[in-house]
């Protein structure tokens, strides 16, 4: 029996319990007293008890079986094949699945057929097991709930408790995610720091993970891999600075103009247009940066006699700045609007021009919020990945010249982790160490922004 | 049965076409002629003609919503900050129509200062609050001169003794009454000739109120003061003249003592005897 | 001795000083205003530049060049086993049939001539022929006119990217091929049509047959998983935190965590997926299920925060009224608060989904970069998503790929606009303002 059919049966059984339970508890109890809760709550209780455990089991088994089979099937692949150059699990699995489904594209290796045969066997066993266990569980737990129904049984409260438990546990998922992130990143980072000292990572000036364990061409010498992350942070810093030097002036002045000078009609048109900049996927920005902006900057620079890399930090930073403009302008706009009108009235009443009132009264009052929004923009810039992967280079260059190619922390994380890796090598683990520093920096910036806002909020409350 | 209807509406038919009392004075600082004010389509001020006498205190009284604050804000063109507000008529300061398109609003507001209902000191130091006006207008040519302006303004506002030793502390840290005196000092610092006050004491406790009223009484030797108040007692205490507004019209104006003891119009009489509030 | 004047400046002097300051201050005011206008101008200019750049490159990507050939469908040649099975067609010589038609149309002779002609047509042409036969077996034995895609070099030439002025050895198209193309054009056999390959084709290294169908289906599957996981969990968490959670330490910790998660870069979620699901649980990479889970975790904070705001916007008086007639707290929430807050929740969820649709980095981390030709049939089949497809195509240098990548971007942006429009529609029409 296939999973959807089993699910249907579980549903039907639960519905059955619901109806029986409801009917049973309508009207008066056998001993003449009234039931505590309305009948559908009793029915719901039995139905929930039937449905929840068994559907959980069904989902786990259904998702799990394919995966378990894949693991087991790969065992059939002989050692010689799996350790060979260019071996791809996915392709072999696809071949096995094709045979299982009866699609034959030419001759396959023997082990493929063997794996497929075994697969068919597992499938049969698993299906029977699934059917029996799930349906059985459903009947049993439902019956158990059904037995409890009686005039004194507070079924509505019981049902509500179950629902509350479900709600609370979904909140726990949020915690689990954080724990998961911290756990996975810290754990792997610690393994990295067992191989590479922390001081080299934090203060080293060369980043060269490629040559891990590989011979340098012809020299017979094992290449030395170095994991000094300073060039990466320098690159992140450089590109972020370029990005912010575009985003902050443009964003701030846009916010000032929109909130203080623009008519409400202009504001209602321009503000959504600026928001569009925030909605464009970063891969599109990366494409734009790599294909349009970088060549343009390169050719302009060349014609001015400057030496511009084809993947300059300037190009990536410029496009990133465009992307961040709405972050700065939107948040600043909110903050500026929050400044009480009474302060503006006081300034105007004394004879200030509009720009004087803004520069000397409104902006200083809004400053904590504006600073916070800039910090959040920095955090966004530091964590940005696609634009730098596509438009900035991969060369770990220790440079502050925006016309050079540099690489960033995020770009390296992607480069290292995309593709096949062994979880044991220092190269792969270094990505986790980078991710750890990234998390620390972004959370630190966000925390800082929050503190600034909290500290200065008292001013007019 | 007549008493059952809202007294204010009942009196609408009794609004005079012409203001009763002494609208004109011999030495006016500001004059207003046939002023109408609209918020969108709604008329807030209806044909008000009034002289503001020099170096005197005139108070605007009347029930809530009668337009006295709106009219006050016309005198320094603060209504410009409200998009939907439209002003017609003529308002003159020293024979200059302040609504003339060529007039720059900035010097006007330096000449006609304003103190607001809720004290609104800037979140800056006490010194910077008072120095704000002189700085933006470039009134002081040296640091000494600026210090002098600040000290004199604070003295004039009766605040100097209390804050002289803490001028760098934040203005928002003062008590309500002190903040309002700070706002008055701030207004004085730009050397206005007229000071407008929009219910300056309504957010203050009685002791602070008394101090401010004393201050107003002193200030009228130097400044022309227009004060909007919903407290008739306050009007009686501090002002030379009183103008009574009702539903956007100026009903009666005259010497304060006359208004309160022997009003000429029956609406004025109804208001001050408390028939409506 | 006149000491520096102390005290308030006399009004006359003050006014003259104020008037003296006016010119400079008004100029400063004008400058300041202009800065604001320039800033907005710059931002809008970038926006326009971005869209113009994408569209000018992308619109041509929706079209490509085809050639119409008279194909003689020799029954034995194409279906040697005679049973129309996939195997038989695979063994048959569809390519030869097409080549023959091509040689006839171009008049290609001799080895070099025929070699040149053969390169003009896409390698995907033979698959198209096979599919046509399977769909309509009555074609066997007939001579039919069929449209096939031109190879991307021929396509580039026709678009004008390859100039015949360049010396032959430096070109990708040789003189003989140009001659054939001109002949075909004169015979009006070449057409510039809407590219069905873009929409219905799968990933391919050959640009002329590359398409986004696989990536699109993958995106839809991944988003579906994400929605199914994130929406119920997000709403449940928001309801719990707003209505039921006791104000204790644990609740505070949960709230702080959610706000932190909203600030974490998306890459990190991919790393989480990589380390936990793939590393520890050993699940396969590149399947929409894992992608959906990762995206769900990423979108969860957004949905929670916006749902909480929607719940908070419902006035307490509604809750009080319900409690007043004896409803339990859960009943109050489900019967009264939740329906009223639903539009706001939906809006936040749709916007979260739109963000998830455009995400690339976390899915790169969990391996959805593989070169998947088959369309994924379910959430456990390997697949890729549209943004990752764009990312991969962006690396390829062929002109046609640039066009197709931009076209794929237009499709992606189209969906994002659609989703945001729906969200705005829901917000404007269904949300009540209290």
Tab-separated table of N, CA and C in Angstrom, chain B residues 104 106-107 110-111 136-140 145 148-149 152-153 188 190-191 193, chain C residues 4-15 17-19 21-22 25-26:
chain	number	residue	atom	x	y	z
B	104	UNK	N	9.698	87.116	3.376
B	104	UNK	CA	10.355	85.899	3.845
B	104	UNK	C	9.879	85.614	5.260
B	106	UNK	N	11.153	83.878	7.538
B	106	UNK	CA	12.175	83.721	8.583
B	106	UNK	C	12.298	84.956	9.483
B	107	UNK	N	12.499	86.159	8.913
B	107	UNK	CA	12.585	87.328	9.800
B	107	UNK	C	11.272	87.573	10.532
B	110	UNK	N	11.267	85.631	13.530
B	110	UNK	CA	12.202	86.168	14.525
B	110	UNK	C	11.565	87.340	15.248
B	111	UNK	N	10.738	88.085	14.547
B	111	UNK	CA	10.083	89.229	15.177
B	111	UNK	C	8.867	88.828	15.987
B	136	UNK	N	21.336	80.582	14.546
B	136	UNK	CA	20.931	80.413	13.146
B	136	UNK	C	20.738	81.758	12.458
B	137	UNK	N	20.373	82.791	13.225
B	137	UNK	CA	20.170	84.095	12.605
B	137	UNK	C	21.445	84.920	12.540
B	138	UNK	N	22.500	84.391	13.154
B	138	UNK	CA	23.756	85.136	13.133
B	138	UNK	C	23.673	86.433	13.914
B	139	UNK	N	22.986	86.401	15.049
B	139	UNK	CA	22.796	87.633	15.812
B	139	UNK	C	24.036	88.036	16.589
B	140	UNK	N	24.808	87.055	17.007
B	140	UNK	CA	25.965	87.371	17.844
B	140	UNK	C	27.215	87.348	16.996
B	145	UNK	N	29.310	87.846	23.035
B	145	UNK	CA	28.002	88.424	22.773
B	145	UNK	C	26.923	87.339	22.930
B	148	UNK	N	26.251	86.634	26.408
B	148	UNK	CA	25.459	87.720	26.975
B	148	UNK	C	23.986	87.561	26.646
B	149	UNK	N	23.717	87.232	25.403
B	149	UNK	CA	22.321	87.055	25.000
B	149	UNK	C	21.678	85.949	25.830
B	152	UNK	N	21.139	87.058	29.447
B	152	UNK	CA	20.073	88.052	29.568
B	152	UNK	C	18.699	87.424	29.330
B	153	UNK	N	18.624	86.547	28.357
B	153	UNK	CA	17.332	85.918	28.072
B	153	UNK	C	16.872	85.077	29.254
B	188	UNK	N	12.757	84.750	23.666
B	188	UNK	CA	13.243	86.104	23.908
B	188	UNK	C	14.597	86.327	23.257
B	190	UNK	N	15.871	85.812	20.490
B	190	UNK	CA	15.979	86.323	19.124
B	190	UNK	C	15.390	87.726	18.996
B	191	UNK	N	15.225	88.379	20.109
B	191	UNK	CA	14.766	89.771	20.134
B	191	UNK	C	13.469	89.999	19.380
B	193	UNK	N	9.538	91.297	18.808
B	193	UNK	CA	8.760	92.407	19.314
B	193	UNK	C	7.433	91.921	19.856
C	4	UNK	N	32.199	94.919	25.167
C	4	UNK	CA	31.315	94.176	24.256
C	4	UNK	C	29.885	94.183	24.794
C	5	UNK	N	28.957	94.463	23.917
C	5	UNK	CA	27.578	94.601	24.324
C	5	UNK	C	27.074	93.344	25.002
C	6	UNK	N	26.474	93.473	26.127
C	6	UNK	CA	25.923	92.302	26.785
C	6	UNK	C	24.417	92.436	26.815
C	7	UNK	N	23.776	91.337	26.763
C	7	UNK	CA	22.333	91.413	26.900
C	7	UNK	C	21.626	91.195	25.584
C	8	UNK	N	20.345	91.233	25.653
C	8	UNK	CA	19.523	90.971	24.475
C	8	UNK	C	19.712	92.094	23.461
C	9	UNK	N	19.842	91.705	22.236
C	9	UNK	CA	20.085	92.663	21.158
C	9	UNK	C	18.803	93.436	20.873
C	10	UNK	N	18.889	94.728	20.715
C	10	UNK	CA	17.679	95.507	20.428
C	10	UNK	C	17.036	95.042	19.128
C	11	UNK	N	15.736	95.031	19.057
C	11	UNK	CA	15.014	94.463	17.920
C	11	UNK	C	15.449	95.002	16.559
C	12	UNK	N	15.673	96.324	16.483
C	12	UNK	CA	16.050	96.870	15.176
C	12	UNK	C	17.336	96.248	14.657
C	13	UNK	N	18.327	96.208	15.573
C	13	UNK	CA	19.625	95.619	15.194
C	13	UNK	C	19.446	94.151	14.827
C	14	UNK	N	18.646	93.483	15.639
C	14	UNK	CA	18.440	92.055	15.398
C	14	UNK	C	17.856	91.818	14.021
C	15	UNK	N	16.835	92.589	13.687
C	15	UNK	CA	16.186	92.377	12.387
C	15	UNK	C	17.148	92.606	11.246
C	17	UNK	N	20.309	92.180	11.285
C	17	UNK	CA	21.238	91.038	11.197
C	17	UNK	C	20.547	89.823	10.598
C	18	UNK	N	19.283	89.620	10.994
C	18	UNK	CA	18.551	88.484	10.428
C	18	UNK	C	18.453	88.631	8.919
C	19	UNK	N	18.065	89.835	8.477
C	19	UNK	CA	17.928	90.032	7.041
C	19	UNK	C	19.244	89.825	6.317
C	21	UNK	N	21.467	87.774	7.077
C	21	UNK	CA	21.819	86.346	6.999
C	21	UNK	C	20.985	85.593	5.978
C	22	UNK	N	19.905	86.229	5.515
C	22	UNK	CA	18.928	85.479	4.719
C	22	UNK	C	19.484	84.881	3.440
C	25	UNK	N	21.433	81.761	3.891
C	25	UNK	CA	20.621	80.666	4.410
C	25	UNK	C	19.671	80.126	3.358
C	26	UNK	N	19.116	81.009	2.548
C	26	UNK	CA	18.210	80.531	1.506
C	26	UNK	C	18.968	79.704	0.493
